[in-house]
Short mmCIF file of C-alpha atoms in Angstrom, two decimals:
data_model
loop_
_atom_site.label_atom_id
_atom_site.label_comp_id
_atom_site.label_asym_id
_atom_site.label_seq_id
_atom_site.Cartn_x
_atom_site.Cartn_y
_atom_site.Cartn_z
CA MET M 1 -90.25 41.28 -11.83
CA ALA M 2 -87.62 43.84 -12.63
CA ASP M 3 -83.93 43.35 -12.20
CA LYS M 4 -81.97 46.53 -12.56
CA VAL M 5 -78.21 46.54 -12.97
CA ILE M 6 -76.98 49.07 -10.41
CA MET M 7 -73.27 48.51 -10.96
CA SER M 8 -71.51 47.01 -13.95
CA ASP M 9 -68.22 45.14 -13.75
CA ALA M 10 -66.36 48.37 -14.62
CA ASP M 11 -68.24 50.26 -11.89
CA MET M 12 -67.31 47.59 -9.37
CA GLN M 13 -63.66 47.59 -10.36
CA ARG M 14 -63.52 51.38 -10.01
CA ALA M 15 -65.22 51.17 -6.60
CA ILE M 16 -62.75 48.51 -5.42
CA ARG M 17 -59.79 50.66 -6.53
CA ARG M 18 -61.23 53.73 -4.83
CA ILE M 19 -61.89 51.84 -1.58
CA ALA M 20 -58.33 50.48 -1.71
CA HIS M 21 -56.96 54.05 -2.02
CA GLU M 22 -59.23 55.33 0.76
CA ILE M 23 -58.11 52.57 3.12
CA VAL M 24 -54.44 53.37 2.54
CA GLU M 25 -55.07 57.10 2.84
CA HIS M 26 -56.98 56.63 6.06
CA SER M 27 -54.35 54.37 7.59
CA ARG M 28 -51.42 56.49 6.30
CA GLY M 29 -49.97 53.56 4.40
CA ALA M 30 -50.74 49.89 4.12
CA SER M 31 -48.53 48.60 6.93
CA GLY M 32 -50.47 47.32 9.90
CA VAL M 33 -53.63 46.87 7.80
CA VAL M 34 -55.39 43.50 7.76
CA LEU M 35 -58.37 42.90 5.48
CA VAL M 36 -60.98 40.46 6.77
CA GLY M 37 -63.82 39.42 4.47
CA VAL M 38 -67.09 38.13 5.85
CA HIS M 39 -68.04 34.72 4.35
CA SER M 40 -69.01 34.23 1.66
CA ARG M 41 -68.85 37.22 -0.74
CA GLY M 42 -66.85 39.47 1.56
CA ALA M 43 -63.86 37.13 1.32
CA PRO M 44 -63.22 37.49 -2.45
CA LEU M 45 -63.90 41.23 -2.20
CA ALA M 46 -61.24 41.53 0.52
CA ARG M 47 -58.76 39.66 -1.70
CA ARG M 48 -59.44 42.06 -4.57
CA ILE M 49 -58.93 45.13 -2.39
CA ALA M 50 -55.65 43.62 -1.16
CA THR M 51 -54.51 43.00 -4.74
CA ALA M 52 -55.33 46.62 -5.62
CA ILE M 53 -53.36 47.94 -2.61
CA GLN M 54 -50.38 45.76 -3.48
CA GLY M 55 -50.61 47.09 -7.03
CA PHE M 56 -50.05 50.74 -6.14
CA GLU M 57 -48.30 50.50 -2.75
CA GLY M 58 -46.14 47.46 -3.49
CA VAL M 59 -46.92 46.08 -0.02
CA PRO M 60 -48.67 42.77 0.51
CA VAL M 61 -51.72 43.07 2.79
CA PRO M 62 -52.81 40.05 4.86
CA VAL M 63 -56.32 38.85 3.96
CA GLY M 64 -58.56 36.78 6.21
CA ALA M 65 -62.03 35.29 6.05
CA LEU M 66 -64.52 35.37 8.89
CA ASP M 67 -67.52 33.14 9.51
CA ILE M 68 -70.24 34.90 11.47
CA SER M 69 -72.95 32.22 11.58
CA LEU M 70 -72.02 31.06 15.09
CA HIS M 71 -72.38 34.66 16.32
CA ARG M 72 -75.71 35.54 14.69
CA ASP M 73 -78.33 37.04 17.00
CA ASP M 74 -81.23 35.40 15.17
CA LEU M 75 -80.14 31.73 15.41
CA PRO M 76 -83.03 30.63 17.66
CA ARG M 77 -85.50 32.24 15.22
CA LEU M 78 -84.22 30.58 12.07
CA ALA M 79 -85.92 27.37 11.01
CA ALA M 80 -82.74 26.02 9.41
CA ARG M 81 -79.18 26.27 10.58
CA PRO M 82 -76.88 28.38 8.45
CA ARG M 83 -73.84 26.71 6.93
CA VAL M 84 -70.70 27.20 9.02
CA GLN M 85 -67.37 27.75 7.31
CA ARG M 86 -63.87 27.86 8.67
CA SER M 87 -62.65 31.30 9.71
CA HIS M 88 -59.10 32.06 8.69
CA ILE M 89 -57.22 34.96 10.22
CA PRO M 90 -53.71 34.73 8.75
CA THR M 91 -51.92 37.00 11.18
CA ASP M 92 -51.98 38.37 14.71
CA ILE M 93 -54.59 41.14 14.67
CA ASN M 94 -53.65 42.65 18.04
CA ASP M 95 -52.92 46.37 17.62
CA LYS M 96 -53.54 46.21 13.86
CA THR M 97 -56.04 48.12 11.75
CA VAL M 98 -58.62 45.57 10.67
CA VAL M 99 -60.91 46.43 7.77
CA LEU M 100 -63.98 44.19 7.72
CA VAL M 101 -65.22 43.68 4.17
CA ASP M 102 -68.74 42.63 3.17
CA ASP M 103 -70.88 42.83 0.05
CA VAL M 104 -74.07 44.50 1.34
CA LEU M 105 -74.66 46.57 4.47
CA TYR M 106 -78.32 46.49 5.45
CA THR M 107 -79.57 46.11 9.04
CA GLY M 108 -76.04 46.06 10.47
CA ARG M 109 -76.62 42.76 12.23
CA THR M 110 -74.01 40.92 10.18
CA ALA M 111 -71.47 43.63 10.98
CA ARG M 112 -72.36 43.34 14.67
CA ALA M 113 -71.82 39.57 14.55
CA ALA M 114 -68.55 40.10 12.68
CA LEU M 115 -67.28 42.49 15.37
CA ASP M 116 -68.12 39.85 17.95
CA ALA M 117 -66.47 37.06 15.94
CA LEU M 118 -63.33 39.14 15.40
CA ASN M 119 -63.07 39.62 19.14
CA ASP M 120 -62.24 35.91 19.50
CA PHE M 121 -59.01 36.47 17.58
CA GLY M 122 -57.63 39.47 19.40
CA ARG M 123 -57.97 43.16 20.07
CA PRO M 124 -57.22 45.27 17.00
CA ARG M 125 -56.17 48.90 17.44
CA ARG M 126 -59.04 49.88 15.21
CA ILE M 127 -61.77 48.15 13.22
CA MET M 128 -63.25 49.70 10.09
CA LEU M 129 -65.96 48.54 7.72
CA ALA M 130 -65.89 48.47 3.92
CA VAL M 131 -68.94 47.42 1.87
CA MET M 132 -69.74 47.31 -1.83
CA VAL M 133 -73.34 48.50 -1.32
CA ASP M 134 -74.94 50.35 1.57
CA ARG M 135 -78.67 49.92 1.14
CA GLY M 136 -79.80 51.65 4.34
CA HIS M 137 -82.38 50.46 6.93
CA ARG M 138 -79.94 50.11 9.82
CA GLU M 139 -81.25 48.45 12.98
CA LEU M 140 -78.06 48.96 14.98
CA PRO M 141 -75.75 51.92 15.54
CA ILE M 142 -73.27 50.84 12.86
CA ARG M 143 -71.97 52.86 9.92
CA PRO M 144 -69.55 51.96 7.13
CA ASP M 145 -66.19 53.69 6.65
CA PHE M 146 -65.78 52.82 2.96
CA VAL M 147 -68.71 52.37 0.55
CA GLY M 148 -68.77 51.33 -3.10
CA ARG M 149 -72.26 52.65 -3.75
CA ASN M 150 -74.94 54.18 -1.52
CA LEU M 151 -78.20 52.73 -2.76
CA PRO M 152 -81.52 53.89 -1.31
CA THR M 153 -83.87 50.89 -1.26
CA SER M 154 -87.19 49.87 0.13
CA ARG M 155 -87.35 46.94 2.50
CA ASP M 156 -89.08 44.64 0.01
CA GLU M 157 -86.30 45.02 -2.54
CA LEU M 158 -83.32 42.71 -2.85
CA VAL M 159 -79.75 43.66 -3.57
CA SER M 160 -77.43 41.01 -5.03
CA VAL M 161 -73.74 41.57 -5.36
CA GLU M 162 -72.40 39.06 -7.85
CA LEU M 163 -68.71 38.30 -8.10
CA ALA M 164 -66.75 36.46 -10.75
CA GLU M 165 -65.33 34.16 -8.03
CA THR M 166 -68.71 33.04 -6.71
CA ASP M 167 -71.21 33.84 -9.46
CA GLY M 168 -69.26 33.91 -12.70
CA ASN M 169 -69.52 37.65 -13.34
CA ASP M 170 -69.26 41.02 -11.61
CA ARG M 171 -72.37 43.14 -11.16
CA VAL M 172 -74.78 44.51 -8.60
CA LEU M 173 -78.48 43.92 -9.14
CA LEU M 174 -81.52 45.49 -7.57
CA HIS M 175 -84.57 43.28 -7.65
CA SER M 176 -87.87 45.03 -7.04
CA PRO M 177 -91.04 42.98 -6.60
CA GLY M 178 -94.35 44.25 -7.93
CA ARG M 179 -92.96 46.02 -10.98
CA ASP M 180 -93.57 43.25 -13.46
CA MET P 1 -77.68 30.56 -14.62
CA ASN P 2 -78.96 34.08 -15.13
CA GLY P 3 -79.11 36.67 -12.41
CA LEU P 4 -82.88 36.63 -12.26
CA THR P 5 -83.19 32.99 -11.35
CA ARG P 6 -80.49 33.32 -8.80
CA THR P 7 -82.11 36.22 -7.00
CA VAL P 8 -85.40 34.41 -6.80
CA ASP P 9 -83.67 31.28 -5.55
CA ARG P 10 -82.09 33.23 -2.78
CA ARG P 11 -85.42 34.58 -1.62
CA ASP P 12 -86.96 31.12 -1.66
CA GLN P 13 -84.13 29.95 0.54
CA GLN P 14 -84.73 32.82 2.89
CA GLU P 15 -88.42 32.02 3.12
CA ALA P 16 -87.59 28.40 3.80
CA ALA P 17 -85.24 29.56 6.51
CA ASN P 18 -87.94 31.65 8.11
CA GLY P 19 -90.16 28.58 8.20
CA THR P 20 -93.70 29.70 8.74
CA GLY P 21 -93.62 32.56 6.26
CA MET P 22 -95.22 34.70 8.98
CA SER P 23 -91.99 36.52 9.56
CA THR P 24 -92.29 40.29 9.53
CA ARG P 25 -88.72 40.47 8.33
CA PRO P 26 -88.24 41.00 4.63
CA PRO P 27 -85.91 38.75 2.70
CA GLN P 28 -82.20 39.47 3.10
CA ALA P 29 -82.81 41.15 6.45
CA THR P 30 -79.34 39.96 7.30
CA ALA P 31 -76.70 38.31 5.13
CA GLU P 32 -78.02 35.27 3.30
CA PRO P 33 -77.95 32.52 5.89
CA SER P 34 -77.40 29.79 3.27
CA PRO P 35 -79.57 27.36 5.25
CA LEU P 36 -78.44 23.77 5.55
CA PRO P 37 -80.83 21.03 4.46
CA TRP P 38 -80.90 19.45 7.91
CA THR P 39 -84.16 18.50 9.63
CA ARG P 40 -83.02 15.86 12.09
CA ARG P 41 -83.85 16.47 15.73
CA HIS P 42 -82.38 13.33 17.34
CA VAL P 43 -79.24 11.40 16.51
CA LEU P 44 -79.89 7.81 17.56
CA ASP P 45 -78.00 5.80 14.94
CA LEU P 46 -76.58 6.27 11.47
CA ASP P 47 -78.79 3.61 9.85
CA ASP P 48 -81.03 6.27 8.31
CA PHE P 49 -78.40 8.94 7.61
CA THR P 50 -78.09 10.03 4.00
CA PRO P 51 -74.67 10.68 2.45
CA ASP P 52 -75.63 14.37 2.36
CA GLU P 53 -76.35 14.46 6.08
CA ILE P 54 -73.00 12.85 6.80
CA ALA P 55 -71.32 15.43 4.56
CA ILE P 56 -73.03 18.26 6.48
CA VAL P 57 -71.79 16.88 9.81
CA LEU P 58 -68.22 16.52 8.52
CA GLU P 59 -68.20 19.96 6.93
CA THR P 60 -69.54 21.60 10.10
CA ALA P 61 -67.08 19.61 12.24
CA ASP P 62 -64.26 20.96 10.08
CA ALA P 63 -65.30 24.54 10.92
CA MET P 64 -65.54 23.53 14.58
CA ARG P 65 -61.96 22.19 14.48
CA GLU P 66 -60.86 25.69 13.57
CA VAL P 67 -62.77 27.07 16.58
CA LEU P 68 -61.04 24.54 18.87
CA GLY P 69 -57.66 25.80 17.64
CA ARG P 70 -58.35 29.33 18.90
CA GLU P 71 -56.83 30.69 22.06
CA VAL P 72 -60.26 30.96 23.67
CA PRO P 73 -62.53 28.37 22.06
CA ARG P 74 -65.80 29.72 23.34
CA LEU P 75 -68.75 30.88 21.28
CA PRO P 76 -72.16 32.35 22.16
CA THR P 77 -74.02 30.07 19.70
CA LEU P 78 -75.97 27.91 22.17
CA ARG P 79 -76.31 30.48 24.95
CA GLY P 80 -79.41 29.66 26.96
CA THR P 81 -79.45 26.00 25.89
CA THR P 82 -79.13 23.36 28.59
CA ILE P 83 -77.54 20.01 27.84
CA ALA P 84 -77.71 17.03 30.20
CA THR P 85 -75.44 14.03 29.89
CA LEU P 86 -77.28 11.06 31.36
CA PHE P 87 -74.94 8.11 31.62
CA TYR P 88 -76.01 4.70 32.91
CA GLU P 89 -72.63 3.26 31.95
CA ALA P 90 -69.03 4.34 32.50
CA SER P 91 -67.43 6.71 29.99
CA THR P 92 -64.47 9.04 29.81
CA ARG P 93 -64.19 10.40 26.31
CA THR P 94 -67.79 10.45 25.15
CA ARG P 95 -69.03 12.27 28.22
CA ALA P 96 -66.08 14.62 28.61
CA SER P 97 -66.07 15.55 24.94
CA PHE P 98 -69.82 16.21 24.92
CA GLU P 99 -69.37 18.43 27.96
CA LEU P 100 -66.50 20.37 26.37
CA ALA P 101 -68.39 20.61 23.06
CA GLY P 102 -71.44 22.06 24.78
CA LYS P 103 -69.37 24.53 26.78
CA ALA P 104 -67.39 25.66 23.72
CA LEU P 105 -70.72 26.61 22.13
CA GLY P 106 -71.84 28.50 25.22
CA ALA P 107 -74.43 25.99 26.49
CA ASP P 108 -74.94 25.01 30.11
CA VAL P 109 -74.05 21.37 30.72
CA ILE P 110 -75.11 19.21 33.63
CA ASN P 111 -73.92 15.67 34.22
CA VAL P 112 -76.13 12.95 35.67
CA SER P 113 -74.89 9.44 36.39
CA SER P 114 -76.94 6.47 37.40
CA SER P 115 -74.85 6.16 40.56
CA GLY P 116 -75.48 9.00 42.98
CA SER P 117 -78.80 9.96 41.35
CA SER P 118 -82.41 8.91 41.92
CA VAL P 119 -81.80 6.03 39.51
CA GLU P 120 -80.29 4.28 42.53
CA LYS P 121 -83.62 4.71 44.31
CA GLY P 122 -85.34 2.90 41.46
CA GLU P 123 -86.53 5.83 39.38
CA SER P 124 -87.53 4.69 35.90
CA LEU P 125 -85.74 5.89 32.78
CA ILE P 126 -88.84 7.73 31.58
CA ASP P 127 -89.29 9.51 34.92
CA THR P 128 -85.64 10.54 34.96
CA VAL P 129 -85.72 12.04 31.47
CA ARG P 130 -89.03 13.77 32.19
CA THR P 131 -87.55 15.27 35.34
CA LEU P 132 -84.57 16.55 33.37
CA ARG P 133 -86.87 18.09 30.77
CA ALA P 134 -88.95 19.69 33.54
CA ILE P 135 -85.89 21.49 34.92
CA GLY P 136 -85.17 22.91 31.48
CA VAL P 137 -82.94 20.42 29.66
CA ASP P 138 -83.12 20.98 25.89
CA ILE P 139 -80.64 18.36 24.70
CA LEU P 140 -80.21 14.96 26.31
CA VAL P 141 -77.04 12.96 25.70
CA MET P 142 -77.64 9.42 26.83
CA ARG P 143 -75.70 6.22 27.34
CA HIS P 144 -77.40 3.04 28.46
CA SER P 145 -76.53 -0.64 28.61
CA ASN P 146 -79.85 -1.59 27.03
CA SER P 147 -80.12 -1.30 23.27
CA GLY P 148 -82.93 1.06 22.32
CA ALA P 149 -83.05 3.04 25.58
CA PRO P 150 -82.41 6.40 23.83
CA TYR P 151 -85.26 5.64 21.39
CA LEU P 152 -87.58 5.16 24.37
CA ALA P 153 -86.39 8.46 25.87
CA ALA P 154 -86.89 10.28 22.55
CA ARG P 155 -90.49 9.07 22.40
CA HIS P 156 -91.31 10.28 25.91
CA VAL P 157 -89.60 13.62 26.16
CA ASP P 158 -89.83 16.86 24.25
CA ALA P 159 -86.05 17.31 24.00
CA ALA P 160 -83.47 16.40 21.40
CA VAL P 161 -81.81 13.08 22.20
CA LEU P 162 -78.26 12.17 21.22
CA ASN P 163 -77.27 8.56 21.61
CA GLY P 164 -73.95 8.29 23.45
CA GLY P 165 -73.99 4.48 23.13
CA ASP P 166 -76.77 1.95 23.76
CA GLY P 167 -75.99 -1.68 24.51
CA TRP P 168 -74.51 -3.49 21.51
CA HIS P 169 -76.65 -1.43 19.22
CA ALA P 170 -75.26 1.96 18.23
CA HIS P 171 -72.72 4.67 18.97
CA PRO P 172 -73.39 7.18 16.21
CA THR P 173 -71.17 10.02 17.44
CA GLN P 174 -68.18 7.67 17.60
CA ALA P 175 -68.82 6.53 14.04
CA LEU P 176 -69.11 10.13 12.84
CA LEU P 177 -65.85 11.10 14.50
CA ASP P 178 -64.23 8.05 12.90
CA LEU P 179 -65.47 9.20 9.49
CA PHE P 180 -64.20 12.71 10.21
CA THR P 181 -60.77 11.37 11.23
CA ILE P 182 -60.52 9.29 8.04
CA GLN P 183 -61.55 12.25 5.93
CA ARG P 184 -59.03 14.57 7.58
CA ARG P 185 -56.18 12.08 7.30
CA LEU P 186 -56.89 10.55 3.90
CA GLY P 187 -58.82 13.34 2.21
CA ASN P 188 -61.88 11.26 1.44
CA VAL P 189 -63.84 8.31 2.83
CA ARG P 190 -65.29 7.28 -0.52
CA GLY P 191 -63.40 4.36 -2.02
CA CYS P 192 -61.22 3.74 1.05
CA LYS P 193 -60.76 0.17 2.17
CA VAL P 194 -61.56 0.09 5.88
CA VAL P 195 -60.87 -3.08 7.85
CA ILE P 196 -62.60 -3.42 11.22
CA VAL P 197 -60.78 -5.98 13.35
CA GLY P 198 -61.99 -7.67 16.52
CA ASP P 199 -65.19 -8.25 18.42
CA ILE P 200 -67.77 -7.06 15.91
CA MET P 201 -70.58 -8.98 17.61
CA HIS P 202 -70.64 -6.97 20.83
CA SER P 203 -69.53 -3.66 19.38
CA ARG P 204 -71.91 -0.75 19.00
CA VAL P 205 -69.00 1.21 17.54
CA ALA P 206 -68.66 -1.35 14.75
CA ARG P 207 -72.40 -1.41 14.06
CA SER P 208 -72.71 2.36 13.70
CA ASN P 209 -69.52 2.43 11.65
CA LEU P 210 -70.92 -0.13 9.22
CA TRP P 211 -73.84 2.21 8.50
CA GLY P 212 -71.75 5.36 8.41
CA LEU P 213 -68.89 3.97 6.32
CA SER P 214 -71.32 2.38 3.93
CA ALA P 215 -73.29 5.62 3.44
CA ALA P 216 -70.00 7.48 2.94
CA GLY P 217 -68.96 5.04 0.23
CA ALA P 218 -66.13 3.08 1.88
CA GLU P 219 -65.27 -0.53 1.11
CA ILE P 220 -65.76 -2.41 4.37
CA VAL P 221 -64.07 -5.62 5.54
CA VAL P 222 -64.69 -7.07 8.99
CA CYS P 223 -62.18 -9.47 10.47
CA GLY P 224 -62.18 -11.53 13.65
CA PRO P 225 -62.83 -14.97 15.11
CA PRO P 226 -66.05 -16.53 13.73
CA THR P 227 -67.55 -16.52 17.24
CA LEU P 228 -67.26 -12.71 17.39
CA ILE P 229 -68.76 -11.95 13.98
CA PRO P 230 -72.57 -11.78 13.91
CA ALA P 231 -74.18 -14.43 11.74
CA GLY P 232 -75.71 -13.01 8.57
CA LEU P 233 -73.25 -10.14 8.23
CA GLY P 234 -72.12 -9.86 4.65
CA VAL P 235 -75.02 -12.01 3.48
CA ILE P 236 -77.51 -10.31 1.18
CA ASP P 237 -80.98 -10.82 2.60
CA GLU P 238 -82.92 -12.41 -0.29
CA ALA P 239 -86.15 -12.39 1.70
CA GLU P 240 -86.05 -8.63 2.13
CA PRO P 241 -84.40 -7.29 -1.00
CA GLY P 242 -85.77 -3.80 -0.32
CA ARG P 243 -83.91 -3.55 2.95
CA CYS P 244 -80.63 -1.81 2.56
CA LEU P 245 -77.95 -3.50 4.63
CA PRO P 246 -74.41 -2.22 4.51
CA HIS P 247 -72.32 -4.19 2.08
CA VAL P 248 -69.60 -5.92 4.08
CA THR P 249 -66.97 -8.54 3.34
CA VAL P 250 -66.25 -10.98 6.17
CA CYS P 251 -62.76 -12.41 6.47
CA HIS P 252 -61.29 -14.47 9.31
CA ASP P 253 -57.68 -14.25 8.22
CA LEU P 254 -55.99 -11.01 9.26
CA ARG P 255 -53.33 -11.05 6.58
CA GLU P 256 -55.86 -11.48 3.83
CA ALA P 257 -58.13 -8.80 5.33
CA LEU P 258 -55.38 -6.21 5.69
CA ASP P 259 -54.16 -6.55 2.12
CA GLY P 260 -54.50 -3.11 0.50
CA ALA P 261 -56.20 -1.55 3.55
CA ASP P 262 -56.28 2.25 3.84
CA VAL P 263 -57.67 2.17 7.38
CA VAL P 264 -57.27 -0.44 10.13
CA MET P 265 -59.84 0.03 12.84
CA THR P 266 -59.30 -2.26 15.78
CA LEU P 267 -61.84 -2.73 18.56
CA ARG P 268 -61.60 -3.22 22.29
CA LEU P 269 -61.73 -6.88 23.27
CA GLN P 270 -63.86 -7.14 26.37
CA LYS P 271 -62.30 -9.57 28.80
CA GLU P 272 -65.63 -11.12 29.74
CA ARG P 273 -65.82 -12.58 26.19
CA MET P 274 -63.17 -15.05 27.26
CA GLN P 275 -65.14 -16.11 30.32
CA SER P 276 -68.22 -16.74 28.20
CA GLY P 277 -66.20 -19.13 26.04
CA LEU P 278 -66.30 -17.14 22.80
CA ILE P 279 -62.52 -17.10 22.61
CA PRO P 280 -60.17 -19.66 24.16
CA SER P 281 -57.75 -17.14 25.67
CA LEU P 282 -56.52 -13.57 25.31
CA ARG P 283 -53.14 -14.93 24.21
CA GLU P 284 -54.68 -16.89 21.42
CA TYR P 285 -56.70 -13.87 20.35
CA SER P 286 -53.69 -11.57 20.23
CA ARG P 287 -51.61 -14.22 18.47
CA LEU P 288 -54.13 -14.12 15.61
CA TYR P 289 -55.62 -10.63 15.62
CA GLU P 290 -53.40 -8.18 17.50
CA ILE P 291 -52.33 -5.27 15.28
CA THR P 292 -48.55 -5.24 15.61
CA ALA P 293 -46.04 -3.18 13.66
CA GLU P 294 -45.11 -6.27 11.67
CA ARG P 295 -48.70 -7.10 10.69
CA LEU P 296 -49.49 -3.49 9.90
CA ARG P 297 -47.08 -3.86 6.97
CA TRP P 298 -49.69 -6.13 5.36
CA ALA P 299 -51.83 -3.00 4.89
CA LYS P 300 -50.97 -0.04 2.64
CA PRO P 301 -47.66 1.62 3.65
CA ASP P 302 -49.26 4.65 5.32
CA ALA P 303 -52.49 3.02 6.47
CA LEU P 304 -54.32 4.85 9.24
CA VAL P 305 -54.71 2.96 12.54
CA MET P 306 -57.77 3.71 14.65
CA HIS P 307 -59.21 2.53 17.95
CA PRO P 308 -62.33 3.86 19.70
CA GLY P 309 -60.73 3.40 23.14
CA PRO P 310 -60.23 2.42 25.84
CA MET P 311 -57.38 0.24 24.55
CA ASN P 312 -56.10 -3.09 25.85
CA GLU P 313 -52.51 -2.67 24.82
CA GLY P 314 -50.92 -5.99 23.97
CA VAL P 315 -54.30 -7.64 23.32
CA GLU P 316 -55.90 -6.02 20.26
CA ILE P 317 -53.18 -3.46 19.56
CA ALA P 318 -49.45 -3.27 20.26
CA PRO P 319 -48.33 -0.14 22.16
CA ASP P 320 -45.76 0.84 19.51
CA VAL P 321 -48.53 0.85 16.89
CA ALA P 322 -50.94 2.81 19.10
CA TYR P 323 -48.43 5.62 19.54
CA SER P 324 -46.88 5.53 16.07
CA VAL P 325 -47.20 8.19 13.36
CA GLN P 326 -49.68 5.95 11.59
CA SER P 327 -51.98 6.06 14.59
CA GLY P 328 -54.95 8.42 14.52
CA ILE P 329 -56.12 7.37 17.97
CA GLU P 330 -55.36 10.60 19.80
CA GLU P 331 -56.67 12.64 16.91
CA GLN P 332 -59.92 10.65 17.10
CA VAL P 333 -60.44 11.99 20.62
CA THR P 334 -59.81 15.62 19.59
CA ASN P 335 -62.01 15.19 16.54
CA GLY P 336 -64.72 13.84 18.84
CA VAL P 337 -65.13 17.27 20.41
CA ALA P 338 -65.46 18.95 16.98
CA VAL P 339 -67.99 16.39 15.71
CA ARG P 340 -70.09 16.70 18.87
CA MET P 341 -70.02 20.49 18.57
CA ALA P 342 -71.26 20.10 15.00
CA LEU P 343 -74.13 17.85 16.10
CA LEU P 344 -75.12 20.08 19.02
CA TYR P 345 -75.20 23.01 16.61
CA LEU P 346 -77.17 21.17 13.93
CA ILE P 347 -79.90 19.58 16.05
CA ARG P 348 -80.80 22.89 17.75
CA GLY P 349 -82.15 21.37 20.93
CA GLY P 350 -85.73 21.45 22.13
CA LYS P 351 -87.60 24.60 21.35
CA ARG P 352 -88.38 26.50 24.51
CA ALA P 353 -92.10 26.33 25.28
CA ALA P 354 -93.36 29.47 23.57
#
């Protein structure tokens, strides 16, 4: 088994700062922007992007957390129920720019469920998607607006985004089976 | 924990989630589903619930509370699932909250009562539940005046069965919503002193609560007239030391029972108990056991007051207590919807014949 470090903590911090700048540039300022992280690793990532934006713009950005398990399209096929967490959307999202934040973009099914879940809270003016790693293999017509790292993978590989908040340290790992 | 172990763990979880291992989907096809260790198909009583299972229900119910606070509390989670409520006894809150819970999760819900259905023509319980299964019911919520009826249904039908109250035996969803209400109000059930006051003998709510509270780590005291407390409660069964009965203290004096109580749970006194001679009169009962504002001061200053409803105001509980800030009675009803949503989500209904 081979675990390859794709991004170090410094790489991740640079990517977060860059994404923060891109979001502000794209939205012509930070006002009207709401960051919504997908449980569980998207939520701390969203908080970090918000901290970065506040750092250079001086404007606080509302941060929410979204649970998508009740909107998954594969629930009847799973043998065990996924854990459900509270969603928390701290502000009215109607007519705002919502940036969904997640750790890995793969098939696009999580992003689809997140769009659906967000719908329950209002109708944003625009929804964008920020991810730390885009590993390809989309199954739905979904593309990210802000990407930390584009990482070509094969389907039998695993990508883990580790965060200090949830895992004790910051790094992105690629795990490839069969290369022992 | 190093990164390697963690990655492998995650894949194991994913494989467990996919069940058969025949899935064509590679691991991490979607975000890690973080599968819950829940295998239960029916919820008939809490006597075999583990503390972990109770924690899963309460945690899921907490997320469901958030859903209920939304402007449009409606999700697609159980789309295509059909729930039937089959009630052989009267009910307002259990039935209505199951119906709302099912609808909030996007299920179809049909209501069947013994009156107005083929039960009146003498159809047997087994035939009725088989008929409901044959028309596509996946989850059966059942209330019956005979203890054990939902167990019989669960044995004869390929659908998930939720006990909505059977005889004097069990009312697990009420006990779970009581635990959820205590946890929300007091932060934790473990270590709380919970006093259950009233007719324990004929109360399925009390019986399920004894199991649930005991598994959740509460200190339980039951209080009431000796004629309404089942013999043997609070006695350790020496003959069957392996059998795990909830540890309960029995106390007939209300003042002594309420001393230091965090939760006062009072039960409905059924009027027919007086006719059968178990209590001399309602007045005598309320003189000794009614929870009044004055007696509530015997408990901790901010003790939580609960009642499963429907209430006999002025018999087991005084109206000013029932509607006071210390009362969690209305919140119990709201929490009932969240807890039932959690259970409907967790048990996943009957698998469609595939």
